[in-house]
XYZ file of C-alpha atoms in Angstrom:
687
model
C -36.242 136.741 17.852
C -33.563 134.049 17.424
C -30.114 133.496 19.290
C -27.024 133.276 17.254
C -24.386 130.902 18.809
C -20.619 131.364 17.434
C -18.468 128.450 17.742
C -14.634 128.580 16.970
C -12.408 125.288 16.188
C -9.218 124.981 14.098
C -10.970 123.365 11.039
C -14.571 124.323 10.402
C -16.882 124.629 7.290
C -18.640 127.836 6.619
C -21.626 126.539 7.266
C -20.606 125.144 10.551
C -19.461 128.623 12.264
C -22.250 129.613 13.275
C -26.035 128.160 13.881
C -29.429 129.986 14.245
C -31.444 128.512 17.057
C -35.418 129.431 17.655
C -36.300 130.774 21.060
C -39.421 130.403 22.455
C -41.544 133.338 23.085
C -41.587 133.033 26.934
C -37.803 133.545 26.951
C -38.132 136.424 24.956
C -40.449 137.554 27.618
C -38.303 136.707 30.640
C -35.417 138.617 28.910
C -37.500 141.701 28.329
C -38.913 141.720 32.074
C -35.016 141.143 33.256
C -33.557 144.027 31.366
C -36.489 146.624 32.011
C -36.228 145.900 35.560
C -32.359 146.264 35.447
C -32.939 149.975 34.035
C -35.807 150.646 36.653
C -33.852 149.695 39.200
C -30.631 151.516 38.252
C -32.473 154.727 37.811
C -33.942 154.314 41.508
C -30.308 153.445 42.874
C -29.085 156.659 41.507
C -31.587 158.768 42.892
C -31.190 156.867 46.266
C -27.532 157.954 46.092
C -28.382 161.690 46.071
C -31.365 162.092 47.726
C -34.585 160.622 49.267
C -37.058 158.951 46.526
C -40.695 160.267 46.176
C -43.371 157.997 47.904
C -44.681 157.162 44.334
C -41.177 155.590 43.217
C -40.853 153.712 46.797
C -44.430 152.574 45.657
C -42.966 151.509 42.545
C -39.930 150.130 43.725
C -41.542 148.102 46.447
C -43.703 146.447 43.521
C -41.160 145.732 41.346
C -38.942 143.832 43.893
C -42.153 141.870 44.584
C -42.706 140.781 41.182
C -38.807 140.040 41.154
C -39.483 137.387 43.573
C -42.478 135.993 42.004
C -40.436 136.046 38.573
C -37.416 134.077 39.959
C -39.639 131.529 41.575
C -41.607 131.016 38.756
C -44.912 131.873 40.531
C -45.872 134.605 38.746
C -49.718 133.116 38.831
C -49.517 133.307 42.697
C -48.660 137.268 42.425
C -52.279 138.424 44.108
C -51.482 140.700 46.583
C -49.718 138.204 49.670
C -46.785 138.429 51.143
C -43.841 138.193 48.928
C -41.595 137.857 51.778
C -43.176 134.250 52.556
C -42.590 133.118 48.743
C -39.894 130.312 48.629
C -38.622 128.306 45.517
C -39.960 124.881 45.155
C -38.147 123.671 42.231
C -34.869 125.540 41.700
C -33.477 123.396 38.921
C -36.457 124.608 36.829
C -35.670 128.511 37.944
C -31.956 128.298 36.985
C -32.482 130.093 33.957
C -34.150 133.343 35.717
C -31.486 132.688 38.556
C -29.006 133.224 35.640
C -30.829 136.384 34.220
C -31.009 138.076 37.402
C -26.865 137.920 37.548
C -26.608 138.436 33.644
C -28.870 141.551 33.320
C -27.363 143.300 36.325
C -30.411 143.090 38.351
C -28.345 141.582 41.580
C -26.078 144.312 40.854
C -28.672 146.901 40.833
C -30.248 145.141 44.062
C -26.768 145.730 46.170
C -26.852 149.665 44.913
C -30.352 149.815 46.524
C -29.030 148.177 49.850
C -26.294 150.781 49.992
C -27.554 153.835 48.599
C -29.504 155.214 51.133
C -27.205 154.469 54.043
C -24.008 155.962 52.009
C -21.819 159.072 50.832
C -21.684 162.116 52.942
C -25.186 162.865 53.779
C -26.963 159.678 54.001
C -31.000 159.441 53.574
C -31.080 157.161 56.471
C -28.917 155.672 59.037
C -29.019 151.908 59.607
C -29.894 152.603 63.305
C -32.836 154.494 62.197
C -34.732 151.449 60.216
C -36.121 150.128 63.602
C -38.125 153.346 63.846
C -41.839 152.832 62.490
C -41.275 156.133 60.293
C -38.934 154.030 58.285
C -40.846 151.007 57.971
C -41.264 151.511 53.920
C -37.334 151.583 53.815
C -36.906 148.528 56.134
C -39.497 146.560 53.579
C -37.371 147.136 50.621
C -34.354 145.956 52.290
C -35.999 142.909 52.933
C -37.400 142.315 49.638
C -33.690 143.318 48.434
C -32.506 140.489 50.764
C -35.222 137.924 49.905
C -34.179 138.424 46.336
C -30.668 137.603 46.636
C -31.287 134.625 49.032
C -33.658 133.265 46.243
C -31.341 134.022 43.411
C -28.354 132.106 45.018
C -30.356 128.596 46.022
C -28.733 125.872 44.373
C -26.618 127.918 42.208
C -22.926 128.099 42.353
C -22.284 130.859 40.259
C -24.629 133.421 41.845
C -23.232 132.306 45.168
C -20.016 133.076 44.221
C -21.374 136.533 43.177
C -22.934 137.219 45.991
C -20.392 136.090 48.200
C -18.099 139.240 46.864
C -20.586 141.501 48.836
C -20.015 139.465 51.992
C -18.265 142.119 54.140
C -21.037 144.466 53.005
C -23.735 142.370 54.011
C -22.087 141.589 57.374
C -22.344 145.254 58.237
C -26.305 145.079 58.069
C -26.564 142.110 60.290
C -28.921 142.598 63.269
C -31.044 145.159 61.754
C -34.082 143.307 60.884
C -33.700 143.477 57.177
C -32.952 139.348 56.544
C -29.122 140.209 56.276
C -28.327 137.194 58.529
C -30.746 134.764 56.923
C -29.391 135.359 53.496
C -25.781 134.930 54.625
C -26.891 131.809 56.469
C -28.337 130.767 53.579
C -25.799 131.823 51.278
C -22.925 129.680 53.672
C -25.340 126.521 54.285
C -23.442 123.363 53.391
C -21.053 125.692 51.212
C -18.000 124.611 53.157
C -15.457 126.601 50.616
C -17.064 129.679 51.850
C -17.385 128.810 55.322
C -13.853 128.450 55.453
C -13.292 131.723 53.426
C -15.615 134.235 54.842
C -16.229 132.950 58.514
C -13.313 134.577 60.989
C -13.544 135.500 64.574
C -14.735 138.912 63.793
C -18.135 137.234 61.719
C -18.738 135.036 64.922
C -18.529 137.839 67.419
C -20.957 139.542 65.324
C -23.558 136.747 65.600
C -22.719 136.358 69.341
C -23.736 139.664 69.669
C -26.892 139.175 67.890
C -28.012 136.486 70.182
C -26.982 138.906 73.214
C -29.103 141.853 71.836
C -32.099 139.622 70.513
C -32.011 136.433 73.080
C -34.262 134.411 70.400
C -33.527 130.926 69.095
C -32.883 131.861 65.623
C -29.882 133.615 66.212
C -28.485 130.352 68.080
C -29.392 128.595 65.041
C -27.251 130.931 63.043
C -24.068 129.792 64.856
C -25.401 126.043 64.317
C -25.365 126.585 60.571
C -21.686 127.666 60.792
C -20.875 124.341 62.644
C -21.684 122.194 60.005
C -21.509 121.627 56.149
C -23.404 118.411 54.239
C -23.663 116.970 57.695
C -19.844 117.285 58.421
C -18.473 119.530 61.005
C -15.803 122.438 60.295
C -13.355 122.193 63.035
C -12.138 125.839 62.506
C -15.605 127.231 63.008
C -16.586 125.000 65.808
C -13.249 126.380 67.841
C -14.298 129.880 66.706
C -17.695 129.291 68.100
C -16.399 127.552 71.450
C -13.834 130.338 72.443
C -16.335 133.008 71.789
C -19.798 131.789 73.012
C -18.163 129.800 76.296
C -15.974 132.653 77.163
C -16.723 134.123 80.809
C -18.184 137.604 79.492
C -20.723 135.203 77.282
C -21.933 133.255 80.214
C -25.055 135.543 81.082
C -26.529 134.810 77.353
C -26.584 130.797 77.978
C -29.101 129.223 80.157
C -26.978 127.087 82.857
C -28.310 123.490 84.043
C -27.936 122.135 87.177
C -28.726 118.977 89.178
C -29.876 120.228 92.610
C -31.301 118.243 95.631
C -34.497 119.565 96.822
C -36.976 118.495 99.629
C -40.590 117.201 98.456
C -43.684 116.268 100.740
C -44.991 112.712 100.312
C -48.128 111.508 101.533
C -47.757 107.850 102.908
C -50.707 105.559 103.586
C -51.100 103.775 106.775
C -53.075 101.070 107.929
C -54.814 100.549 111.485
C -53.782 97.837 113.796
C -56.858 96.360 112.373
C -55.826 96.361 108.617
C -58.346 99.332 107.698
C -56.661 102.710 106.107
C -56.014 105.283 108.697
C -58.353 108.846 108.169
C -55.473 110.776 107.575
C -51.961 109.852 105.534
C -48.664 110.598 106.978
C -46.706 113.540 105.536
C -43.037 112.536 105.108
C -40.124 114.911 103.882
C -38.108 113.314 100.972
C -35.179 114.657 99.365
C -34.805 114.595 95.383
C -32.952 115.201 92.535
C -34.110 117.641 90.073
C -32.579 119.355 87.033
C -32.794 122.985 87.150
C -32.711 125.662 84.521
C -30.628 129.067 85.840
C -30.788 132.539 83.352
C -30.688 136.322 83.472
C -33.732 138.045 82.613
C -33.685 141.223 80.483
C -33.046 143.394 83.721
C -29.919 140.904 84.353
C -31.957 139.431 87.302
C -30.985 135.879 87.940
C -34.010 133.269 87.970
C -34.395 129.653 87.906
C -36.805 127.100 87.871
C -36.801 123.213 87.301
C -37.048 122.004 83.884
C -40.242 119.871 84.573
C -41.835 123.127 86.189
C -41.033 125.242 83.118
C -42.442 122.270 80.933
C -45.341 121.791 82.972
C -46.421 125.351 82.829
C -45.973 125.419 79.010
C -48.354 122.582 78.449
C -50.793 123.510 81.151
C -51.145 127.237 80.214
C -50.640 127.139 76.736
C -54.210 128.398 76.200
C -54.198 130.855 78.585
C -50.992 132.896 77.153
C -50.321 134.572 80.526
C -47.081 136.333 80.737
C -45.648 133.942 82.925
C -46.395 130.905 80.549
C -45.391 132.857 77.862
C -41.902 133.492 79.670
C -41.549 129.919 80.439
C -41.981 128.745 76.736
C -39.624 131.136 75.443
C -36.913 129.963 77.864
C -37.958 126.237 77.074
C -37.478 126.970 73.299
C -34.419 129.174 73.683
C -32.663 126.476 75.806
C -33.746 123.603 73.327
C -32.200 125.341 70.661
C -29.158 126.084 72.998
C -28.739 122.193 73.151
C -28.661 121.919 69.617
C -26.183 124.451 68.958
C -23.924 122.375 71.674
C -24.558 119.136 69.853
C -22.922 120.632 66.846
C -20.365 122.179 68.664
C -19.379 118.970 69.984
C -19.812 116.967 66.494
C -17.034 114.878 65.339
C -15.071 114.780 68.359
C -14.269 118.285 69.081
C -12.831 118.151 72.344
C -12.701 121.745 73.091
C -16.188 122.164 73.382
C -16.671 118.373 75.061
C -14.291 119.191 77.859
C -16.016 122.589 78.353
C -19.651 121.395 78.504
C -19.655 117.864 80.010
C -18.997 118.510 83.274
C -22.020 120.602 83.714
C -24.233 118.383 80.958
C -22.870 114.953 82.440
C -24.464 111.733 81.752
C -26.831 111.132 84.472
C -28.436 114.662 83.818
C -28.766 114.289 80.208
C -30.525 110.789 80.713
C -32.763 111.963 83.386
C -33.963 114.372 80.732
C -34.093 111.935 77.954
C -36.211 109.608 79.944
C -38.513 112.353 81.324
C -42.007 111.729 79.982
C -43.085 115.536 81.268
C -40.734 117.024 79.061
C -41.685 117.678 75.451
C -40.772 115.084 72.450
C -38.469 117.963 70.576
C -36.656 118.656 74.027
C -35.733 115.119 74.987
C -34.926 114.791 71.166
C -32.112 117.201 71.918
C -30.872 115.867 74.990
C -30.862 112.634 73.126
C -28.740 114.307 70.384
C -26.280 115.981 72.854
C -25.733 112.407 74.733
C -24.557 111.340 71.590
C -22.168 113.835 70.223
C -20.936 114.883 73.843
C -20.412 111.449 75.619
C -20.813 108.529 73.243
C -19.017 109.517 70.284
C -15.772 110.280 71.719
C -12.677 108.498 73.153
C -11.896 105.658 73.904
C -15.030 104.504 71.352
C -14.220 103.180 68.428
C -16.448 101.442 65.660
C -15.843 97.857 65.565
C -15.285 95.714 62.808
C -18.007 93.105 62.937
C -16.265 90.328 60.439
C -12.930 89.307 61.706
C -10.792 87.766 58.736
C -7.639 87.388 60.529
C -7.673 84.211 62.922
C -5.580 82.945 65.566
C -5.888 79.019 65.205
C -5.110 78.881 68.910
C -8.395 80.879 70.085
C -10.630 78.636 67.716
C -13.041 76.767 70.324
C -13.435 73.026 69.663
C -17.365 73.745 70.339
C -19.368 76.742 69.961
C -22.380 78.399 71.187
C -23.498 82.206 71.276
C -22.192 82.906 74.636
C -19.097 80.951 73.944
C -18.771 83.470 71.071
C -19.270 86.316 72.912
C -16.768 85.203 76.044
C -14.402 84.623 73.265
C -14.498 88.284 71.574
C -11.453 90.325 72.346
C -12.314 93.144 74.909
C -10.407 96.586 75.088
C -9.800 97.120 79.036
C -10.356 101.060 78.085
C -13.775 100.392 76.816
C -14.734 97.773 79.381
C -13.960 100.537 82.163
C -16.476 102.770 80.080
C -19.581 100.535 79.317
C -20.761 100.688 83.133
C -21.512 104.696 82.506
C -24.118 103.758 79.693
C -25.735 100.914 80.928
C -28.620 103.137 81.963
C -28.512 104.660 78.574
C -28.957 101.223 76.821
C -31.546 100.206 79.091
C -33.453 103.552 78.310
C -33.278 103.198 74.544
C -34.385 99.447 74.724
C -37.416 100.436 77.059
C -38.285 103.453 74.682
C -38.227 101.213 71.473
C -40.136 98.598 72.934
C -43.033 101.287 74.074
C -43.230 102.639 70.833
C -43.979 99.251 69.419
C -46.717 98.706 72.090
C -48.130 101.995 71.260
C -48.124 102.319 67.206
C -50.228 105.388 67.355
C -47.047 107.258 68.597
C -46.031 107.484 65.067
C -48.956 110.055 64.429
C -46.761 112.397 66.503
C -44.457 114.471 64.282
C -42.301 115.627 67.503
C -42.483 112.118 68.673
C -40.971 110.803 65.520
C -38.154 113.158 65.816
C -37.443 111.511 69.524
C -37.654 108.297 68.046
C -35.400 108.950 65.140
C -32.337 110.182 67.734
C -33.010 106.942 70.094
C -32.810 104.655 66.903
C -29.621 106.927 65.708
C -28.339 106.873 69.410
C -28.931 102.926 69.376
C -27.194 102.560 66.108
C -24.059 104.311 67.510
C -24.139 102.205 70.977
C -24.068 99.209 68.600
C -21.329 100.528 66.096
C -19.169 101.030 69.332
C -19.524 97.454 70.693
C -22.022 98.213 73.443
C -23.955 95.444 72.468
C -23.194 91.800 72.601
C -24.485 89.200 70.111
C -27.169 87.856 72.017
C -28.338 91.829 73.087
C -28.265 92.434 69.168
C -30.454 89.288 68.376
C -32.923 90.463 70.973
C -32.977 94.063 69.814
C -33.320 92.819 66.261
C -37.199 91.773 67.198
C -38.138 95.129 68.590
C -36.625 96.800 65.475
C -38.468 94.441 62.707
C -41.706 95.452 64.461
C -40.933 99.265 64.163
C -40.225 98.578 60.427
C -43.540 96.814 60.162
C -45.435 99.799 60.816
C -46.882 101.347 57.820
C -47.801 105.326 57.944
C -51.237 106.349 56.915
C -49.865 108.864 54.645
C -47.617 107.843 51.797
C -44.449 109.991 51.041
C -44.647 111.626 47.802
C -41.739 111.728 45.357
C -41.557 115.564 45.969
C -40.709 114.856 49.399
C -37.846 112.699 49.131
C -34.689 113.914 50.849
C -31.382 112.050 50.603
C -31.846 109.823 53.738
C -28.483 109.530 55.120
C -27.003 110.183 58.779
C -27.288 114.027 58.446
C -30.756 114.108 57.690
C -32.108 116.008 60.949
C -29.454 118.215 60.487
C -30.459 119.367 57.189
C -33.915 119.606 58.420
C -32.906 121.890 61.178
C -31.111 123.971 58.912
C -33.982 123.933 56.443
C -35.857 125.717 59.596
C -33.473 128.468 60.024
C -33.086 129.695 56.372
C -36.763 128.968 55.176
C -39.088 128.691 58.394
C -41.874 127.186 55.915
C -41.932 123.727 55.964
C -44.094 121.308 54.162
C -46.264 118.594 55.926
C -44.359 115.830 53.499
C -41.284 116.787 54.682
C -42.000 116.181 58.243
C -43.299 112.896 57.262
C -39.923 111.734 55.905
C -38.660 111.341 59.713
C -40.451 108.303 59.778
C -38.969 106.834 56.933
C -35.413 108.402 57.725
C -35.731 106.404 61.236
C -36.782 103.014 59.216
C -33.515 103.845 57.070
C -31.243 103.727 60.264
C -32.647 100.678 61.162
C -31.918 98.992 57.992
C -28.264 100.207 58.750
C -28.381 98.624 62.074
C -29.691 95.295 60.696
C -26.884 95.469 58.023
C -24.454 95.525 61.011
C -26.272 92.672 62.646
C -26.203 90.742 59.769
C -22.251 91.274 59.487
C -22.180 90.063 63.292
C -23.940 86.995 62.280
C -21.625 86.246 59.499
C -18.847 86.325 61.969
C -20.395 84.058 63.974
C -21.213 81.449 61.393
C -17.576 81.617 60.267
C -16.633 80.938 63.803
C -18.900 78.117 63.882
C -17.397 76.371 60.575
C -13.822 77.160 61.995
C -15.208 75.392 65.085
C -16.327 72.255 62.971
C -13.025 71.818 61.206
C -11.091 72.326 64.593
C -13.147 69.290 66.195
C -11.922 67.296 63.545
C -8.409 67.929 64.628
C -6.809 66.269 67.756
C -6.650 67.822 71.074
C -2.867 68.972 70.580
C -4.540 71.071 67.532
C -2.679 68.784 64.928
C -4.096 67.362 62.013
C -4.873 63.707 62.813
C -2.212 61.344 61.138
C -4.608 59.038 59.135
C -4.834 58.267 55.634
C -8.435 59.302 55.549
C -7.774 62.795 56.587
C -10.527 64.738 57.499
C -14.462 63.853 57.548
C -15.657 66.297 54.831
C -19.071 64.348 55.173
C -19.368 65.191 58.758
C -18.040 68.621 58.136
C -20.666 69.235 55.695
C -23.504 67.900 57.906
C -22.246 69.948 61.075
C -22.051 73.157 58.845
C -26.154 72.760 57.354
C -26.847 72.678 61.096
C -25.901 76.178 61.404
C -28.726 77.182 58.820
C -31.282 74.521 59.354
C -33.553 76.595 62.217
C -33.023 74.183 65.107
C -33.697 74.952 68.303
C -29.812 75.848 68.774
C -29.736 78.153 65.675
C -33.099 79.772 65.711
C -31.988 82.878 67.229
C -29.847 83.482 64.159
C -33.274 83.906 61.891
C -33.478 87.424 63.676
C -36.975 87.468 63.926
C -37.840 84.033 66.352
C -40.455 83.117 63.231
C -37.767 81.086 61.028
C -37.339 84.465 58.920
C -40.834 84.822 57.980
C -41.473 88.153 59.710
C -37.981 89.540 58.562
C -38.835 88.683 55.045
C -42.414 89.867 55.401
C -41.035 93.615 56.611
C -38.530 94.004 54.001
C -40.867 92.846 51.147
C -43.176 95.860 52.662
C -40.128 98.277 52.442
C -39.591 97.431 48.791
C -43.193 99.015 48.062
C -42.296 102.343 49.498
C -41.947 105.200 47.645
C -38.689 106.188 49.047
C -35.874 105.259 46.922
C -32.848 104.812 49.662
C -35.085 102.839 51.819
C -36.010 100.465 48.999
C -32.403 100.152 47.877
C -31.506 99.106 51.594
C -34.594 96.737 51.862
C -33.373 95.130 48.502
C -29.714 94.737 49.835
C -30.802 92.997 52.997
C -33.399 90.546 50.882
C -30.556 89.434 48.909
C -28.264 88.814 51.702
C -31.276 86.879 53.298
C -31.556 84.574 50.238
C -27.940 84.017 49.858
C -27.099 82.987 53.430
C -25.091 80.023 52.402
C -23.036 81.830 49.545
C -22.361 84.694 51.770
C -20.560 82.576 54.239
C -18.941 80.580 51.521
C -17.151 83.797 50.246
C -16.152 85.153 53.612
C -14.894 81.975 54.388
C -12.671 81.816 51.524
C -11.066 85.338 52.960
C -10.429 83.702 56.178
C -6.596 83.693 56.977
C -5.525 81.532 59.721
C -2.328 82.007 61.504
C -0.835 79.082 62.704
C 2.748 79.510 63.772
C 4.220 81.205 66.632
C 5.807 83.713 64.192
C 2.555 84.518 62.416
C 0.940 85.149 65.921
C 3.545 87.314 66.906
C 3.332 89.429 63.821
C -0.402 89.674 63.730
C -0.251 90.774 67.490
C 2.192 93.584 66.727
C 0.812 94.857 63.617
C -2.678 94.905 65.670
C -0.891 96.987 68.669
C 0.664 99.211 65.933
C -2.633 99.896 64.400
C -4.376 100.577 67.804
C -1.772 102.945 68.947
C -2.128 104.783 65.209
C -5.688 105.420 65.767
C -5.269 106.857 69.046
């Protein structure tokens, strides 16, 4: 067989008008299979529109749909009787031609016809509501296979996504009947902002919220979560819709309420006799303590409540018993964790409609208490950590600071400089200074946790704790970017971060497992759990690599702050050569450039005064060793970040000189007034 390609142009020779290209036997077989499958599906769809099909025809249809799943994923060799619904597409680029065949040979069209036929017409073969009946399990399985084919056919393939999106209204009608319609819609809309904005309206959100009410299962909260974001960026319109619907008074019963309540607790105290010996019996006292309590409605609409620690302990201690109470507690904790994740993404990128409604209940002290509670599971603590970032940290009045300042007021440059002087001269925003005390305990928790991670290197073997570590590092990054850390704090924190980078995982990351390690990686991993529950071990291992990548980003920022400090030092050295009135000395010799050069070299000499600038307290040896080790990793984005830091490490003097050339000194009063006015105008514009 050959494929004839005809080309058209204004001027062509006869021999250039068409080309005969040989086709591989495999491509011929693929085309024949797709063509035959389309014909069989069309015949069965026509029968289903008029009457029920025979048991044998139903069996043939089920087998053909299963074969199509293995066909589109190029896994025919695995078609040995396993569950086709668990088959996932591993390499979508290699499957592109087969995905294309499904559309071009009208297989997708016939799949939709099969999904519609039994439930349409004047006398439908079956009603959607009847699918839950065990008697109709074969039809339910056929629908699941159809939706699984649709989901696989659109994976990473825009043309199929656009084709399937035309049937969005129909698919929405089949949501909630356990036929994988909601999973398919979620996969279709995932990271597809154009489709999300085109198809998600108030009606769709209400449909998904009704699913949460009907099922009370975490995955239905995740469907809402996926609708909030696209490629890690918030979709404000969808966030608004979800906030208005989910947080309305009539839907409060499907959410778990969080409270901080005071309770009385018996405490035993050891007492001593007058002779110094211990008393035979301890004294029991009653103390009032605060604890976090979860309140929810059960299936019978009875209100229940338990402390979050009690729920967590029940899950941990009775997991092997599988009793009814422990199973219910485990379900509540899991549902609550997914609810927190949904809240985080409803607040993403400063969505104040959600922040203002949720923050009074989930205030900073409550979230911090749960973040730091060792009794709670690591993944739940990670969710609280993410919520702290999006609900309380990333909001007004916080703004990302610029670490290097190139416009300087000559009058504000000191004649002598130290790290303490540098910090005291940094301009402070009164509004930000009011907020800082609220996060002092959060900053303390971040540093204590990271120090503990360094002391217990074995903690990296726990995948759930790795997720918590990632969230803590990400929280630290944003706190640093928002200016909550002084320069001395950053230098102290750097040693801890370098120790974390110094950890080498036992399992190396394979190229297959490489993801684009960006700020939204954790969001993508969660979305992939919603769309495809199957997750490889290699993908989970990337959390450690992504954590290191976040640390690389922090180190880049710290190097920028160090650069700003060194620029200030150079300016201070220059100013020292001027008289007390800040005017150039009226001498024939002018500036003593040799003295300036000698003093400037002292910034880099690693003396007792400047050794902290080496970041590791070892003259840069640890910093260099860690980066060289990272360069050897099989994780491109991490290697790239490490190489950038290495380059900056070996070109520190050149970096300072290049930056120094860009500095603009404002000397006259008019320059200063203009600068201050422009700065004020820009600050107001940002608000």
